[in-house]
Structure formats: structure tokens, C-alpha cells
Coordinates of C-alpha atoms in Angstrom, one line a residue:
X64 CA 85.3 0.4 -4.8
X65 CA 82.2 2.1 -6.3
X66 CA 79.9 0.0 -4.2
X67 CA 81.3 1.6 -1.1
X68 CA 80.1 5.1 -2.2
X69 CA 77.1 6.6 -0.6
X70 CA 76.0 8.7 -3.6
X71 CA 74.3 5.7 -5.2
X72 CA 70.7 6.3 -6.4
X73 CA 68.3 3.3 -5.8
X74 CA 64.7 3.6 -6.9
X75 CA 64.3 0.1 -5.4
X76 CA 65.0 1.5 -2.0
X77 CA 62.6 4.3 -2.7
X78 CA 59.8 2.0 -3.7
X79 CA 56.7 1.0 -1.6
X80 CA 57.9 -1.4 1.2
X81 CA 54.7 -2.5 3.0
X82 CA 54.5 -6.1 2.0
X83 CA 54.2 -9.2 4.2
X84 CA 54.1 -8.5 8.0
X85 CA 54.8 -4.8 7.5
X86 CA 51.5 -4.5 5.6
X87 CA 49.8 -5.3 8.9
X88 CA 52.0 -3.3 11.2
X89 CA 54.2 -0.9 9.3
X90 CA 54.5 2.6 7.9
X91 CA 56.2 4.0 4.8
X92 CA 56.7 7.7 4.1
X93 CA 58.2 9.9 1.4
X94 CA 59.4 13.3 2.8
X95 CA 60.2 16.4 0.8
X96 CA 61.4 19.8 2.1
X97 CA 62.5 22.8 0.2
X98 CA 62.5 26.6 0.1
X99 CA 60.2 28.8 -2.0
X100 CA 60.0 32.6 -2.6
X101 CA 57.0 34.8 -1.9
X102 CA 55.6 35.8 -5.4
X103 CA 55.1 39.4 -4.2
X104 CA 58.0 40.1 -1.9
X105 CA 60.6 37.5 -3.0
X106 CA 61.1 36.5 0.6
X107 CA 62.3 32.9 1.4
X108 CA 59.8 30.5 2.9
X109 CA 60.5 26.8 3.7
X110 CA 57.9 24.1 3.1
X111 CA 57.5 20.4 3.6
X112 CA 55.3 17.8 2.0
X113 CA 55.0 14.1 3.0
X114 CA 53.0 11.1 1.8
X115 CA 52.6 8.7 4.8
X116 CA 51.2 5.2 4.3
X117 CA 50.2 3.1 7.4
X118 CA 49.0 -0.5 7.7
X119 CA 47.6 -1.1 4.2
X120 CA 46.4 -4.6 5.1
X121 CA 44.0 -3.2 7.7
X122 CA 42.2 -0.8 5.3
X123 CA 38.6 -0.1 5.8
X124 CA 36.1 2.0 3.8
X125 CA 37.1 5.1 5.8
X126 CA 40.6 6.1 7.2
X127 CA 41.2 4.4 10.5
X128 CA 42.7 7.0 12.9
X129 CA 44.6 5.4 15.8
X130 CA 44.1 8.4 18.2
X131 CA 40.3 8.3 18.0
X132 CA 39.2 7.2 21.5
X133 CA 36.8 4.6 20.1
X134 CA 39.6 3.0 18.1
X135 CA 42.0 3.1 21.1
X136 CA 39.4 1.4 23.3
X137 CA 38.9 -1.3 20.7
X138 CA 42.6 -1.7 20.1
X139 CA 42.3 -0.8 16.4
X140 CA 45.5 0.0 14.7
X141 CA 45.6 3.0 12.2
X142 CA 45.3 2.5 8.5
X143 CA 45.4 5.3 5.9
X144 CA 47.3 7.5 3.5
X145 CA 48.1 10.8 5.2
X146 CA 49.1 13.6 2.9
X147 CA 50.9 16.0 5.2
X148 CA 52.1 19.5 4.2
X149 CA 53.1 22.7 6.0
X150 CA 55.6 25.4 6.7
X151 CA 58.1 26.6 9.2
X152 CA 58.6 30.1 10.6
X153 CA 56.4 32.2 12.9
X154 CA 53.3 30.8 11.2
X155 CA 54.6 27.2 11.3
X156 CA 51.9 24.6 10.8
X157 CA 51.3 21.0 9.7
X158 CA 48.1 20.2 7.7
X159 CA 46.8 16.6 7.4
X160 CA 44.5 15.0 4.9
X161 CA 43.5 11.3 5.3
X162 CA 42.4 8.8 2.7
X163 CA 41.3 5.2 3.0
X164 CA 43.9 3.0 1.3
X165 CA 41.0 1.4 -0.5
X166 CA 40.8 4.7 -2.5
X167 CA 44.5 4.9 -3.1
X168 CA 46.5 3.5 -6.0
X169 CA 50.1 2.6 -5.0
X170 CA 52.5 1.2 -7.6
X171 CA 53.9 -1.8 -5.8
X172 CA 57.4 -1.8 -7.3
X173 CA 60.0 0.8 -8.4
X174 CA 59.7 3.6 -9.3
X175 CA 57.0 4.4 -6.7
X176 CA 53.8 6.2 -7.5
X177 CA 50.9 7.2 -5.3
X178 CA 47.6 8.5 -6.7
X179 CA 44.3 9.4 -5.0
X180 CA 41.8 12.1 -5.8
X181 CA 43.8 15.3 -6.6
X182 CA 46.9 14.1 -4.7
X183 CA 49.9 12.5 -6.4
X184 CA 53.5 11.7 -5.5
X185 CA 56.3 10.1 -7.6
X186 CA 60.1 10.3 -8.0
X187 CA 59.7 13.4 -10.2
X188 CA 56.4 15.1 -9.2
X189 CA 54.2 16.2 -6.3
X190 CA 50.6 17.5 -6.6
X191 CA 48.0 18.0 -4.0
X192 CA 45.6 20.1 -1.9
X193 CA 44.8 20.2 1.8
X194 CA 42.2 22.3 3.6
X195 CA 41.5 22.1 7.3
X196 CA 39.1 24.6 8.9
X197 CA 39.7 25.9 12.5
X198 CA 36.5 24.1 13.5
X199 CA 37.6 20.8 12.0
X200 CA 41.1 21.1 13.6
X201 CA 39.4 21.7 17.0
X202 CA 36.7 19.0 16.6
X203 CA 38.9 16.2 15.4
X204 CA 42.1 16.1 17.5
X205 CA 42.7 12.5 16.3
X206 CA 43.7 14.0 12.9
X207 CA 46.7 15.7 14.7
X208 CA 46.4 18.7 12.3
X209 CA 46.5 22.5 12.5
X210 CA 44.1 24.7 10.5
X211 CA 45.0 26.1 7.1
X212 CA 45.0 25.6 3.4
X213 CA 47.8 24.6 1.0
X214 CA 48.0 23.4 -2.6
X215 CA 51.2 22.4 -4.4
X216 CA 52.3 21.5 -8.0
X217 CA 56.0 20.6 -8.2
X218 CA 58.6 18.8 -10.2
X219 CA 61.7 17.2 -8.5
X220 CA 65.2 16.6 -9.7
X221 CA 67.0 14.3 -7.2
X222 CA 70.7 15.0 -7.7
X223 CA 72.8 13.5 -4.9
X224 CA 71.7 10.4 -2.9
X225 CA 72.6 9.0 0.5
X226 CA 72.4 5.3 0.2
X227 CA 73.0 3.9 3.7
X228 CA 74.4 0.6 2.3
X229 CA 74.0 -2.8 3.8
X230 CA 71.8 -1.6 6.6
X231 CA 68.8 -1.2 4.2
X232 CA 69.8 -3.9 1.8
X233 CA 67.3 -6.4 0.5
X234 CA 68.3 -9.3 2.9
X235 CA 67.9 -7.0 5.9
X236 CA 64.7 -5.5 4.5
X237 CA 63.2 -9.0 3.9
X238 CA 64.2 -10.1 7.4
X239 CA 62.7 -6.9 8.8
X240 CA 65.8 -6.7 10.9
X241 CA 65.5 -3.0 11.8
X242 CA 62.5 -1.2 13.4
X243 CA 63.2 1.8 11.1
X244 CA 64.9 2.0 7.7
X245 CA 66.2 5.1 5.9
X246 CA 67.0 6.0 2.3
X247 CA 67.7 9.5 1.0
X248 CA 67.2 9.2 -2.8
X249 CA 67.6 13.0 -3.1
X250 CA 69.5 14.5 -0.1
X251 CA 70.3 17.2 -2.6
X252 CA 67.2 17.9 -4.8
X253 CA 66.1 20.7 -7.0
X254 CA 62.4 21.5 -6.8
X255 CA 60.4 23.7 -9.2
X256 CA 56.8 24.8 -9.4
X257 CA 54.2 26.7 -7.2
X258 CA 52.8 26.6 -3.7
X259 CA 49.7 28.4 -2.5
X260 CA 49.5 28.7 1.2
X261 CA 46.7 30.4 3.1
X262 CA 45.9 32.5 0.0
X263 CA 49.5 33.6 -0.8
X264 CA 51.4 32.3 -3.8
X265 CA 55.0 31.1 -3.6
X266 CA 57.4 30.3 -6.5
X267 CA 59.7 27.3 -6.2
X268 CA 62.9 27.8 -8.3
X269 CA 65.4 24.9 -8.7
X270 CA 68.5 27.0 -8.0
X271 CA 67.0 28.5 -4.8
X272 CA 65.0 25.5 -3.5
X273 CA 67.8 23.9 -1.5
X274 CA 65.7 20.8 -1.6
X275 CA 65.8 17.4 0.2
X276 CA 63.9 14.1 -0.4
X277 CA 64.1 10.9 1.6
X278 CA 62.0 8.1 3.0
X279 CA 61.6 6.1 6.2
X280 CA 59.8 2.9 6.7
X281 CA 59.4 0.1 9.3
X282 CA 57.3 -0.9 12.3
X283 CA 58.4 1.8 14.8
X284 CA 60.2 5.1 15.0
X285 CA 63.5 5.8 16.7
X286 CA 64.1 7.5 20.1
X287 CA 66.0 9.7 20.3
X288 CA 65.3 10.9 16.7
X289 CA 67.9 13.1 15.1
X290 CA 67.9 14.6 11.6
X291 CA 70.1 17.5 10.2
X292 CA 70.6 18.3 6.5
X293 CA 71.3 21.2 4.2
X294 CA 72.8 21.9 0.7
X295 CA 72.8 25.7 1.2
X296 CA 76.4 25.9 2.1
X297 CA 79.1 28.6 1.9
X298 CA 82.9 27.9 2.3
X299 CA 84.6 30.1 4.9
X300 CA 87.8 29.4 3.1
X301 CA 86.8 30.9 -0.2
X302 CA 83.6 32.8 0.7
X303 CA 81.8 31.0 -2.2
X304 CA 78.7 28.9 -2.3
X305 CA 79.4 25.2 -2.4
X306 CA 77.1 24.2 -5.3
X307 CA 78.0 20.5 -5.4
X308 CA 77.8 19.8 -1.7
X309 CA 75.4 18.5 0.9
X310 CA 75.5 17.1 4.4
X311 CA 73.0 14.7 6.0
X312 CA 72.9 13.3 9.6
X313 CA 70.2 11.0 10.9
X314 CA 69.4 8.2 13.4
X315 CA 69.3 8.1 17.1
X316 CA 68.9 4.6 18.7
X317 CA 68.3 2.0 16.0
X318 CA 66.7 -1.3 17.0
X319 CA 67.8 -4.5 15.3
X320 CA 65.6 -7.5 16.0
X321 CA 63.9 -5.5 18.8
X322 CA 67.2 -4.9 20.6
X323 CA 68.2 -1.2 20.8
X324 CA 71.8 -0.3 19.9
X325 CA 73.7 2.5 21.7
X326 CA 73.1 6.0 20.5
X327 CA 74.2 5.9 16.8
X328 CA 74.0 8.3 13.9
X329 CA 74.6 7.9 10.2
X330 CA 76.3 10.9 8.8
X331 CA 77.7 12.0 5.4
X332 CA 79.2 15.1 3.8
X333 CA 79.3 15.2 0.0
X334 CA 81.9 18.0 -0.3
X335 CA 82.3 19.3 -3.9
X336 CA 82.4 15.7 -5.2
X337 CA 84.4 14.1 -2.4
X338 CA 82.6 11.7 -0.1
X339 CA 83.1 11.9 3.7
X340 CA 81.3 8.9 5.2
X341 CA 80.5 8.5 8.9
X342 CA 78.2 5.5 8.6
X343 CA 78.4 3.3 11.7
X344 CA 77.2 0.2 9.8
X345 CA 80.4 0.3 7.7
X346 CA 82.6 -1.4 10.2
X347 CA 85.9 -0.9 8.3
X348 CA 85.5 2.9 8.8
X349 CA 85.6 2.5 12.6
X350 CA 83.1 5.3 13.1
X351 CA 82.8 7.0 16.5
X352 CA 80.0 9.5 17.1
X353 CA 79.1 11.8 20.0
X354 CA 76.0 14.0 19.9
X355 CA 74.0 16.1 22.3
X356 CA 70.9 18.3 22.1
X357 CA 70.3 21.5 24.1
X358 CA 67.0 23.2 24.7
X359 CA 67.4 26.8 25.7
X360 CA 64.8 29.5 26.4
X361 CA 64.4 30.6 22.8
X362 CA 66.4 28.1 20.7
X363 CA 67.5 24.5 20.4
X364 CA 71.1 23.4 19.5
X365 CA 72.5 20.2 18.1
X366 CA 76.2 19.2 18.7
X367 CA 77.5 16.3 16.6
X368 CA 81.1 15.0 16.4
X369 CA 81.8 12.2 14.0
X370 CA 85.1 10.5 13.3
X371 CA 86.3 7.7 11.0
X372 CA 89.7 6.3 10.2
X373 CA 90.3 9.2 7.6
X374 CA 88.4 12.2 8.7
X375 CA 86.5 14.2 11.4
X376 CA 83.3 16.2 11.0
X377 CA 82.1 18.6 13.7
X378 CA 78.6 20.0 13.3
X379 CA 76.7 22.6 15.3
X380 CA 73.2 23.6 14.4
X381 CA 70.8 26.2 15.9
X382 CA 67.1 26.8 15.3
X383 CA 64.7 29.3 16.9
X384 CA 61.8 27.7 18.8
X385 CA 59.4 30.2 17.3
X386 CA 60.2 28.9 13.8
X387 CA 59.6 25.2 14.7
X388 CA 56.8 22.9 15.4
X389 CA 56.2 19.6 17.2
X390 CA 55.6 17.3 14.3
X391 CA 52.9 14.7 14.8
X392 CA 52.9 11.0 13.9
X393 CA 51.3 7.9 15.4
X394 CA 53.1 4.6 15.1
X395 CA 51.6 1.6 13.3
X396 CA 50.6 0.0 16.7
X397 CA 48.4 3.0 17.4
X398 CA 50.6 4.6 20.0
X399 CA 51.7 8.3 19.9
X400 CA 55.0 8.1 21.6
X401 CA 56.6 11.2 20.1
X402 CA 54.9 14.2 21.6
X403 CA 57.9 16.6 21.8
X404 CA 59.5 16.0 18.4
X405 CA 61.1 19.3 17.4
X406 CA 61.0 19.9 13.7
X407 CA 62.3 22.9 11.7
X408 CA 63.5 24.1 8.3
X409 CA 65.2 27.4 9.3
X410 CA 68.3 26.0 11.0
X411 CA 71.7 27.5 10.7
X412 CA 75.1 26.5 11.8
X413 CA 78.7 25.4 11.0
X414 CA 80.4 22.2 9.9
X415 CA 84.1 21.8 10.4
X416 CA 85.6 19.1 8.1
X417 CA 89.1 17.7 8.9
X418 CA 91.3 15.2 7.1
X419 CA 93.5 13.0 9.3
X420 CA 97.2 13.1 8.6
X421 CA 98.8 10.7 11.0
X422 CA 98.0 12.0 14.5
X423 CA 97.1 15.5 13.2
X424 CA 93.8 17.0 12.0
X425 CA 94.1 19.2 8.9
X426 CA 91.1 21.6 8.4
X427 CA 89.6 20.9 4.9
X428 CA 87.0 23.7 5.3
X429 CA 84.7 25.4 7.8
X430 CA 81.3 25.6 6.2
X431 CA 78.4 28.0 7.0
X432 CA 75.1 26.3 6.5
X433 CA 71.6 27.8 6.3
X434 CA 68.1 26.5 5.4
X435 CA 68.9 23.4 7.6
X436 CA 66.2 20.8 8.0
X437 CA 66.4 19.7 11.7
X438 CA 64.7 17.4 14.1
X439 CA 65.0 16.0 17.6
X440 CA 62.8 14.2 20.0
X441 CA 62.6 11.4 22.6
X442 CA 59.8 9.2 23.7
X443 CA 58.0 10.2 26.9
X444 CA 58.9 13.8 26.8

């Protein structure tokens, strides 16, 4: 049945979600990551851009920053739009700009649209500018930002979706059943436009952007937190690039009605038009997942094995620590529980995809992946 397919676009799921109780204690963010090329050297450089909304019902005239000691003391929860952008590599950084939600226009239904000052986000475009001096980064640690300057002007073509199905359906959204929801409207996206980062210009070309766009929303984050995705894939079978393929793995330890489930991941591989679905919430697939994370001296490694009634996917991803950053978020209750959340965009690895034929596993393909977006962290680290 078509309804069981995960490549189903849903601008409703991509819309602004902070209504009712989530407006008082909730976050909603739209994440974008992609590769650009240096205008002078042609060298690849990965970037990310995110629009993060927190606790709109608590808006004041100025952004309310939860890590400010005065606000912590008074038990004030954060409230703002944070425009976040940055890069990975040896100059990895994350830059933050905050706005009071009184100064932000958010379109309340689908398709989403966020406008404030010179920053804009929608299904098909991103524009903005962030500048943080070294002095400001040092003087205002509650902004959780590095120093630097970035501006961006981009268009987006969201080509392949990862719709997680019933887990983020309207009844479960309305019931606020899960602490954290996920929808990838563009797990394979083509970006185009320009980036200027610390004075250097970068060109973003759709065919070489290897882009990704998703959103998360809810009242809390997950721990552990896992994310792996890429659409820059080469078949070892043919030696050719897989131009109509993408894989996406995410999750960790979802909470339903405040009760944490065992370590669970959602995973999919869209392999040249064929869907391989390892979504634990689809009970008829009988999904079994094992995953681990290794931290070595100079790199981190993810191992994931996912199995359903028809197929097996084995994923191994590496990323150099020097190319990564610890990405910063505070949760809507004002706590900063993730302080060791590895985040990268230069991952590489292999995916082995098997079909089940009776008791045998038949190799469909072994795929080499680069430009992998990757993340791992646990509370309390």
C-alpha cells in the first residue's frame, strides 16, 4: 500500500508545531546541511543552518536565554528564535543569533515560513546573516556561540522524504505522546546559492550539494542521540554514483508519555527507487536494531545493524574528531543536558544492504558513503 511508503512528503508535518502546552514548554527546529565549494579553489566545504524556536508563549521584549545565571536563579525558561549556522572541518564552528519571538513572524500552518529582520526560512529558501565577535563570544557564554561571521542566500529542492508514519501522526502529535518528534521532508535535498563565511565565498550547486533537511520538535531531546545520513553514495558493485539514493538513521531512546523505550532507531535506505524500511514503530516489519558508538583517540565510529522481515542493513560510519564540534542546545525547561553531543558533516563509511531469501542473506550492494551527517551524544557526559 502506498500509505506504508516512507517517501511521502508532508508539509503539514514540516509546519510550526508549538501550539497548546508545547508553546509554554517546547521547541521546534528546521535543520539544513549541505556541501558547498570554495569559489577560488573549488574545494568542498560542508555547512549547516538551523532555525530553532523555543517556548513562544513565554516571549519577552528581549530573547530569554536559559543559561544566563540570573534566569537560572529565577527559574526562567528560555524563549527565542535562534538562527544557528556554521561549518565542519578543522575550522568547525557554530554561530548563534537570537531574536525575541515578539519580533518574529511565523506562519502558523503549512507550509511553514519564518521571517525576522534579514533572516528568513521556508520550504524552498533560506536567507540570513550572523556575526559574533570574539569579545561577544567570550562575554556572553549563555549564547553558547563561537566567534565568526556567516551570511547565506539559498534555494532548496526537497526531493526524497522520510515520513516516519504513525509515530508523528496528528493523533500522537495532538496527544504530545512523544518527548521528541522527527520528520525529514528532504532527507535528499538539492541546495543552490551562495555562502560567505569569514570573508570567503562559497558556491552551492544543486548536483554537488548532497543536501539534507529535516525537523525535530517536542518538549525534550533524546539520550542517547543518534543521527547518520548521506546521499553521496557510490555502489561497489558497479563503481557508479547512486544518484537516486539516500539513507537516514536517527533516534536513540524515545520517550512515550514520559516512559523511555529501550534503545531504538528509525532507519531507512532509499536505494535507486526501492524502499528499505527499518522503522521500529511499524510493528508488522518486526524490526530489530543493534547499535554502538566508539570514541577513539582521533576519531569516532558508529556501528548499526538493522533487520526486518525482508532485509538487513549494516552501517559503519567514521568521522575525525578534528572535523567535528560539540553542538549546543538548551532544552525548553532551561537545562543544558547535552554537553558532549558530537556533530559532524564529514563522515565516511559503508552500508551493506541484504535481501532475505529464506534463511539466507543475499547481498544487494555494498555502498561507499561520504559527506555523511553524523551525531552522537548522551546526557551527563
